[in-house]
Amino acid sequence: MRMIRKRTRTRAGGAGPRTRRRLRAGLGATTTALLTVTALAALPQTTAHAADTLGAAAAEKGRYFGAAVAANHLGEAQYTATLNREFNSVTPENEMKWDAVEPNRGSFSFSRADQIVNHARSRGMDVRGHTLVWHSQLPGWVSGLGASDLRSAMNNHITEVMTHYKGQIHSWDVVNEAFQDGGSGARRSSPFQDKLGNGFIEEAFRTARAADPAAKLCYNDYNTDGINAKSTAVYTMVRDFKSRGVPIDCVGFQGHFNSNSPVPSDFQANLQRFADLGVDVQITELDIEGSGQAQATNYGNVVRACLAVSRCTGITVWGIPDKYSWRSSGTPLLFDDNYNKKPAYDAVLSALGGTPGDGDPGGPGEPGDPDAACTATYTTAEQWGGGYNGRVTITAGSSPITAWSVDVTLASSQRVISVWNGSPTTNGNVMTVRSTWNGSLAAGASTSFGFTVNGGSTPPPQVGACTAS
């Protein structure tokens, strides 16, 4: 597992460091009586009540509502269940950055990013690519290159990464944070700026368009949320690009707010002036430090500002529960450490036109809900090079149950060849397993079902919420 390095940057209001940071089952009569999974295809995300989740409510407004996702949390049932239930877009938090995918020149590693992309697409979610050219989280070999080699390496990096994900990424942050803070409106010092000059941004966008003509190409930055010298410098660049036919489709506004750097009063006006240039605008990394009604009001105001601008196509929050935020001490997200919905969640859902619930983490059976009728916990029993045996333990809540069901989502390369102690059906790459003889459980009692998978032992399956009756 790669250690995520911290970066430090100066923000208005002084925000600090930021992390973007065989026991094989028999295959005879048991197998034929149970399951053979055929071709796995992408399954659109569905919800029981269209306006009861963030993603569904945003979709009704023609927008997406996404979250930054870390691959190392996808094995956590509560994390994955909340992601699957609430969001219709994901952004890899660190897994697509240069040091993660090309740690050595010409040697690419996509496994961690692939894990996120495969999970998102299996649930019908869009994916934002983050990020191709950025001064931070660069492997050391990049900074040591001369100008000619650096230009070649930059263009090759963009082309290789975008080609790998061609047709799978909704929009790319092609260049990230290329302008200085403060009132100068100048470009930030970086290996790219210092050795290639102002033209590196245009060159990066032209290279990106050639690599994947269908992807939306974005410029992304922070402290540009209101009308100020930095946002005006970005505005001037975008206006110039549009006038000369440089391919740019969208501008990302990160949206990291706190009491010292609040949501600016001209936030909507700033979004609108960029939209008037003919680009989409996106809120790409939203988190708002605080708590209670003050935090809820700020979140609601941001959502309403986006909805008021027709070309504001979506919002991404930078994380899911507070405990995994790069600003965790400021509790800046929509879910607390135990995945309970905060007042800010209800404010966002209301602003999107949805119907807020009672503030618990979801419907019956979802991980983290103390009143859940049942919970589901996954473990890998055995694994080998070509596959593994998985086990899911079902535990009744505070009341007896008579039946249960659980969704298990597999990677696109994997096939289930047998299931025991459960009755499976499939829809694309999602297997729904229902109880057979083991549906009746006393309060607090447990049972389990298992399955054998061929097609590789990683990534592990994603187990959704347990539903009981």
mmCIF file of N, CA and C in Angstrom, residues 11-16 223 225 255-264 286-291 294-295 298 326-327 330-332:
data_model
loop_
_atom_site.group_PDB
_atom_site.id
_atom_site.type_symbol
_atom_site.label_atom_id
_atom_site.label_comp_id
_atom_site.label_asym_id
_atom_site.label_seq_id
_atom_site.Cartn_x
_atom_site.Cartn_y
_atom_site.Cartn_z
ATOM 1 N N ARG A 11 -3.654 28.821 1.926
ATOM 2 C CA ARG A 11 -5.004 29.149 1.488
ATOM 3 C C ARG A 11 -5.454 30.432 2.177
ATOM 4 N N ALA A 12 -6.395 31.108 1.563
ATOM 5 C CA ALA A 12 -7.023 32.204 2.272
ATOM 6 C C ALA A 12 -7.641 31.632 3.531
ATOM 7 N N GLY A 13 -7.328 32.182 4.657
ATOM 8 C CA GLY A 13 -7.839 31.641 5.903
ATOM 9 C C GLY A 13 -6.921 30.616 6.512
ATOM 10 N N GLY A 14 -5.874 30.188 5.794
ATOM 11 C CA GLY A 14 -4.834 29.404 6.413
ATOM 12 C C GLY A 14 -5.092 27.944 6.584
ATOM 13 N N ALA A 15 -5.829 27.282 5.679
ATOM 14 C CA ALA A 15 -5.988 25.837 5.815
ATOM 15 C C ALA A 15 -4.637 25.176 5.714
ATOM 16 N N GLY A 16 -4.444 24.070 6.413
ATOM 17 C CA GLY A 16 -3.138 23.474 6.565
ATOM 18 C C GLY A 16 -2.842 22.400 5.556
ATOM 19 N N ASN A 223 -9.289 28.291 -4.097
ATOM 20 C CA ASN A 223 -9.307 29.741 -3.837
ATOM 21 C C ASN A 223 -9.686 30.534 -5.086
ATOM 22 N N ASP A 225 -13.105 30.382 -5.876
ATOM 23 C CA ASP A 225 -14.558 30.225 -5.754
ATOM 24 C C ASP A 225 -15.294 31.557 -5.887
ATOM 25 N N GLY A 255 -13.713 24.362 -3.693
ATOM 26 C CA GLY A 255 -14.715 24.552 -2.645
ATOM 27 C C GLY A 255 -14.298 24.059 -1.271
ATOM 28 N N HIS A 256 -13.088 24.406 -0.813
ATOM 29 C CA HIS A 256 -12.656 24.061 0.544
ATOM 30 C C HIS A 256 -12.919 25.272 1.446
ATOM 31 N N PHE A 257 -13.954 25.187 2.273
ATOM 32 C CA PHE A 257 -14.390 26.353 3.040
ATOM 33 C C PHE A 257 -14.254 26.107 4.546
ATOM 34 N N ASN A 258 -14.034 27.204 5.278
ATOM 35 C CA ASN A 258 -14.068 27.188 6.741
ATOM 36 C C ASN A 258 -14.445 28.576 7.219
ATOM 37 N N SER A 259 -14.411 28.789 8.523
ATOM 38 C CA SER A 259 -14.874 30.083 9.048
ATOM 39 C C SER A 259 -13.998 31.237 8.591
ATOM 40 N N ASN A 260 -12.728 30.979 8.357
ATOM 41 C CA ASN A 260 -11.829 32.027 7.880
ATOM 42 C C ASN A 260 -11.840 32.186 6.365
ATOM 43 N N SER A 261 -12.328 31.182 5.680
ATOM 44 C CA SER A 261 -12.429 31.214 4.221
ATOM 45 C C SER A 261 -13.821 30.711 3.854
ATOM 46 N N PRO A 262 -14.842 31.536 4.109
ATOM 47 C CA PRO A 262 -16.229 31.084 3.942
ATOM 48 C C PRO A 262 -16.653 31.043 2.485
ATOM 49 N N VAL A 263 -17.843 30.517 2.279
ATOM 50 C CA VAL A 263 -18.422 30.542 0.940
ATOM 51 C C VAL A 263 -18.595 32.006 0.551
ATOM 52 N N PRO A 264 -17.967 32.460 -0.535
ATOM 53 C CA PRO A 264 -18.042 33.890 -0.880
ATOM 54 C C PRO A 264 -19.441 34.296 -1.327
ATOM 55 N N LEU A 286 -15.604 19.639 -2.702
ATOM 56 C CA LEU A 286 -16.316 20.384 -1.665
ATOM 57 C C LEU A 286 -16.152 19.754 -0.286
ATOM 58 N N ASP A 287 -15.731 20.554 0.664
ATOM 59 C CA ASP A 287 -15.832 20.229 2.086
ATOM 60 C C ASP A 287 -15.918 21.538 2.853
ATOM 61 N N ILE A 288 -16.744 21.553 3.880
ATOM 62 C CA ILE A 288 -16.999 22.787 4.627
ATOM 63 C C ILE A 288 -16.834 22.483 6.104
ATOM 64 N N GLU A 289 -15.801 23.016 6.724
ATOM 65 C CA GLU A 289 -15.570 22.769 8.137
ATOM 66 C C GLU A 289 -16.685 23.387 8.974
ATOM 67 N N GLY A 290 -16.993 22.733 10.078
ATOM 68 C CA GLY A 290 -18.027 23.242 10.964
ATOM 69 C C GLY A 290 -18.931 22.130 11.445
ATOM 70 N N SER A 291 -20.079 22.521 11.954
ATOM 71 C CA SER A 291 -21.039 21.551 12.474
ATOM 72 C C SER A 291 -22.410 22.186 12.532
ATOM 73 N N ALA A 294 -25.032 25.836 11.062
ATOM 74 C CA ALA A 294 -24.167 26.731 10.280
ATOM 75 C C ALA A 294 -23.543 25.982 9.106
ATOM 76 N N GLN A 295 -23.033 24.797 9.373
ATOM 77 C CA GLN A 295 -22.464 23.985 8.300
ATOM 78 C C GLN A 295 -23.539 23.601 7.292
ATOM 79 N N ASN A 298 -24.370 26.499 4.943
ATOM 80 C CA ASN A 298 -23.336 26.710 3.926
ATOM 81 C C ASN A 298 -23.409 25.662 2.822
ATOM 82 N N TRP A 326 -9.173 14.782 4.657
ATOM 83 C CA TRP A 326 -7.855 15.379 4.877
ATOM 84 C C TRP A 326 -7.929 16.521 5.889
ATOM 85 N N ARG A 327 -9.157 16.923 6.235
ATOM 86 C CA ARG A 327 -9.388 17.968 7.239
ATOM 87 C C ARG A 327 -10.269 17.398 8.357
ATOM 88 N N GLY A 330 -11.814 19.163 11.366
ATOM 89 C CA GLY A 330 -12.844 20.162 11.104
ATOM 90 C C GLY A 330 -14.194 19.580 10.758
ATOM 91 N N THR A 331 -14.329 18.256 10.830
ATOM 92 C CA THR A 331 -15.584 17.532 10.529
ATOM 93 C C THR A 331 -16.319 18.139 9.334
ATOM 94 N N PRO A 332 -15.687 18.137 8.134
ATOM 95 C CA PRO A 332 -16.205 18.946 7.029
ATOM 96 C C PRO A 332 -17.162 18.244 6.068
#
